[in-house]
């Protein structure tokens, strides 16, 4: 009997508040940031992105920048890719972060 592969992983993008720009590590990671573009966090999860965002905000397995500066999910930037297998989500997290950074966004990717 073949084991069914589950495609329940997702990438997600969280808009971060402008105050994240005051974080030295965030500035250093974004030397090509274009003024006026959004600040975002790109992640991947086996949970529903809404649930994962809520967990970040509650401080459960959270990224500090999302916990402190996360405003909302930006589904228009990621919904087209979901769901996918684990390896696909791992790769897409990196590719999406690179693409957004190249578009001038300020990006944090853990």
PDB file of C-alpha atoms in Angstrom:
ATOM      1  CA  UNK A   1       0.000   0.000   0.000  1.00  0.00           C
ATOM      2  CA  UNK A   2       1.403   3.402  -0.986  1.00  0.00           C
ATOM      3  CA  UNK A   3       1.520   6.120   1.575  1.00  0.00           C
ATOM      4  CA  UNK A   4      -0.377   9.199   0.443  1.00  0.00           C
ATOM      5  CA  UNK A   5       1.766  12.325   0.398  1.00  0.00           C
ATOM      6  CA  UNK A   6       0.156  15.232   2.198  1.00  0.00           C
ATOM      7  CA  UNK A   7       0.196  18.653   0.588  1.00  0.00           C
ATOM      8  CA  UNK A   8      -0.836  20.675   3.608  1.00  0.00           C
ATOM      9  CA  UNK A   9       2.100  23.091   3.895  1.00  0.00           C
ATOM     10  CA  UNK A  10       1.811  26.767   3.102  1.00  0.00           C
ATOM     11  CA  UNK A  11       3.947  29.831   2.672  1.00  0.00           C
ATOM     12  CA  UNK A  12       2.631  33.057   4.146  1.00  0.00           C
ATOM     13  CA  UNK A  13       3.494  36.747   4.235  1.00  0.00           C
ATOM     14  CA  UNK A  14       2.889  39.045   7.214  1.00  0.00           C
ATOM     15  CA  UNK A  15       2.910  42.815   6.868  1.00  0.00           C
ATOM     16  CA  UNK A  16       5.149  44.385   9.522  1.00  0.00           C
ATOM     17  CA  UNK A  17       4.677  47.831  11.052  1.00  0.00           C
ATOM     18  CA  UNK A  18       6.994  50.673  10.029  1.00  0.00           C
ATOM     19  CA  UNK A  19       8.760  50.646  13.422  1.00  0.00           C
ATOM     20  CA  UNK A  20      10.526  47.410  12.372  1.00  0.00           C
ATOM     21  CA  UNK A  21      12.854  49.641  10.328  1.00  0.00           C
ATOM     22  CA  UNK A  22      14.370  50.770  13.664  1.00  0.00           C
ATOM     23  CA  UNK A  23      15.663  47.214  14.242  1.00  0.00           C
ATOM     24  CA  UNK A  24      19.361  47.163  13.238  1.00  0.00           C
ATOM     25  CA  UNK A  25      19.233  43.513  12.123  1.00  0.00           C
ATOM     26  CA  UNK A  26      16.250  44.244   9.866  1.00  0.00           C
ATOM     27  CA  UNK A  27      17.962  47.262   8.282  1.00  0.00           C
ATOM     28  CA  UNK A  28      21.150  45.287   7.727  1.00  0.00           C
ATOM     29  CA  UNK A  29      19.200  42.497   5.989  1.00  0.00           C
ATOM     30  CA  UNK A  30      17.567  44.983   3.593  1.00  0.00           C
ATOM     31  CA  UNK A  31      20.199  47.276   2.024  1.00  0.00           C
ATOM     32  CA  UNK A  32      18.168  47.527  -1.210  1.00  0.00           C
ATOM     33  CA  UNK A  33      14.901  48.551   0.496  1.00  0.00           C
ATOM     34  CA  UNK A  34      12.892  51.071  -1.552  1.00  0.00           C
ATOM     35  CA  UNK A  35      11.217  53.820   0.463  1.00  0.00           C
ATOM     36  CA  UNK A  36       7.441  53.385   0.609  1.00  0.00           C
ATOM     37  CA  UNK A  37       7.416  49.628  -0.063  1.00  0.00           C
ATOM     38  CA  UNK A  38       5.971  47.302   2.606  1.00  0.00           C
ATOM     39  CA  UNK A  39       7.935  45.586   5.346  1.00  0.00           C
ATOM     40  CA  UNK A  40       7.114  41.869   5.478  1.00  0.00           C
ATOM     41  CA  UNK A  41       7.943  38.561   7.115  1.00  0.00           C
ATOM     42  CA  UNK A  42       7.895  35.440   4.917  1.00  0.00           C
ATOM     43  CA  UNK A  43       7.362  32.060   6.555  1.00  0.00           C
ATOM     44  CA  UNK A  44       6.149  28.524   5.958  1.00  0.00           C
ATOM     45  CA  UNK A  45       3.857  26.378   8.057  1.00  0.00           C
ATOM     46  CA  UNK A  46       1.970  23.112   8.260  1.00  0.00           C
ATOM     47  CA  UNK A  47      -0.876  25.038   9.893  1.00  0.00           C
ATOM     48  CA  UNK A  48      -3.435  27.312   8.305  1.00  0.00           C
ATOM     49  CA  UNK A  49      -1.660  30.686   7.796  1.00  0.00           C
ATOM     50  CA  UNK A  50      -4.307  32.470   9.932  1.00  0.00           C
ATOM     51  CA  UNK A  51      -3.668  30.052  12.802  1.00  0.00           C
ATOM     52  CA  UNK A  52       0.101  30.447  12.421  1.00  0.00           C
ATOM     53  CA  UNK A  53      -0.178  34.252  12.491  1.00  0.00           C
ATOM     54  CA  UNK A  54      -2.302  34.067  15.650  1.00  0.00           C
ATOM     55  CA  UNK A  55       0.350  31.849  17.262  1.00  0.00           C
ATOM     56  CA  UNK A  56       3.096  34.360  16.367  1.00  0.00           C
ATOM     57  CA  UNK A  57       1.090  37.173  17.966  1.00  0.00           C
ATOM     58  CA  UNK A  58       0.431  35.059  21.081  1.00  0.00           C
ATOM     59  CA  UNK A  59       4.145  34.358  21.455  1.00  0.00           C
ATOM     60  CA  UNK A  60       3.814  30.620  20.709  1.00  0.00           C
ATOM     61  CA  UNK A  61       6.793  29.461  18.608  1.00  0.00           C
ATOM     62  CA  UNK A  62       6.874  33.015  17.361  1.00  0.00           C
ATOM     63  CA  UNK A  63       9.332  35.134  15.489  1.00  0.00           C
ATOM     64  CA  UNK A  64      10.021  38.223  17.601  1.00  0.00           C
ATOM     65  CA  UNK A  65       9.577  40.620  14.689  1.00  0.00           C
ATOM     66  CA  UNK A  66       6.164  39.171  13.827  1.00  0.00           C
ATOM     67  CA  UNK A  67       5.117  39.125  17.488  1.00  0.00           C
ATOM     68  CA  UNK A  68       6.161  42.753  18.008  1.00  0.00           C
ATOM     69  CA  UNK A  69       5.457  44.329  14.589  1.00  0.00           C
ATOM     70  CA  UNK A  70       3.092  41.961  12.740  1.00  0.00           C
ATOM     71  CA  UNK A  71      -0.025  43.741  11.466  1.00  0.00           C
ATOM     72  CA  UNK A  72      -1.868  41.339   9.152  1.00  0.00           C
ATOM     73  CA  UNK A  73      -1.461  38.578   6.607  1.00  0.00           C
ATOM     74  CA  UNK A  74      -1.090  39.586   2.949  1.00  0.00           C
ATOM     75  CA  UNK A  75      -2.800  36.627   1.213  1.00  0.00           C
ATOM     76  CA  UNK A  76      -2.602  38.209  -2.257  1.00  0.00           C
ATOM     77  CA  UNK A  77       1.158  37.608  -2.106  1.00  0.00           C
ATOM     78  CA  UNK A  78       1.014  33.888  -1.282  1.00  0.00           C
ATOM     79  CA  UNK A  79      -2.394  32.217  -1.705  1.00  0.00           C
ATOM     80  CA  UNK A  80      -1.693  31.167  -5.292  1.00  0.00           C
ATOM     81  CA  UNK A  81       1.109  28.848  -4.089  1.00  0.00           C
ATOM     82  CA  UNK A  82      -0.768  26.961  -1.336  1.00  0.00           C
ATOM     83  CA  UNK A  83      -1.104  24.152  -0.389  1.00  0.00           C
ATOM     84  CA  UNK A  84       2.091  22.286  -1.263  1.00  0.00           C
ATOM     85  CA  UNK A  85       4.354  19.522   0.008  1.00  0.00           C
ATOM     86  CA  UNK A  86       6.904  20.257   2.746  1.00  0.00           C
ATOM     87  CA  UNK A  87       9.938  20.526   0.439  1.00  0.00           C
ATOM     88  CA  UNK A  88       8.013  22.757  -1.947  1.00  0.00           C
ATOM     89  CA  UNK A  89       7.070  25.086   0.899  1.00  0.00           C
ATOM     90  CA  UNK A  90      10.666  25.230   2.145  1.00  0.00           C
ATOM     91  CA  UNK A  91      11.883  26.218  -1.308  1.00  0.00           C
ATOM     92  CA  UNK A  92       9.014  28.622  -1.978  1.00  0.00           C
ATOM     93  CA  UNK A  93       9.631  30.441   1.322  1.00  0.00           C
ATOM     94  CA  UNK A  94      13.150  31.314   0.146  1.00  0.00           C
ATOM     95  CA  UNK A  95      12.097  32.117  -3.434  1.00  0.00           C
ATOM     96  CA  UNK A  96       9.216  34.330  -2.304  1.00  0.00           C
ATOM     97  CA  UNK A  97      11.467  36.240   0.106  1.00  0.00           C
ATOM     98  CA  UNK A  98      14.056  36.774  -2.643  1.00  0.00           C
ATOM     99  CA  UNK A  99      11.398  37.938  -5.094  1.00  0.00           C
ATOM    100  CA  UNK A 100       9.878  40.418  -2.653  1.00  0.00           C
ATOM    101  CA  UNK A 101      13.314  41.753  -1.690  1.00  0.00           C
ATOM    102  CA  UNK A 102      14.156  42.198  -5.392  1.00  0.00           C
ATOM    103  CA  UNK A 103      10.871  44.135  -5.738  1.00  0.00           C
ATOM    104  CA  UNK A 104      12.118  46.582  -3.086  1.00  0.00           C
ATOM    105  CA  UNK A 105      10.238  45.221  -0.061  1.00  0.00           C
ATOM    106  CA  UNK A 106      11.861  45.103   3.367  1.00  0.00           C
ATOM    107  CA  UNK A 107      11.904  41.355   4.074  1.00  0.00           C
ATOM    108  CA  UNK A 108      12.594  39.174   7.108  1.00  0.00           C
ATOM    109  CA  UNK A 109      12.721  35.438   6.595  1.00  0.00           C
ATOM    110  CA  UNK A 110      13.661  33.147   9.481  1.00  0.00           C
TER     111      UNK A 110
END
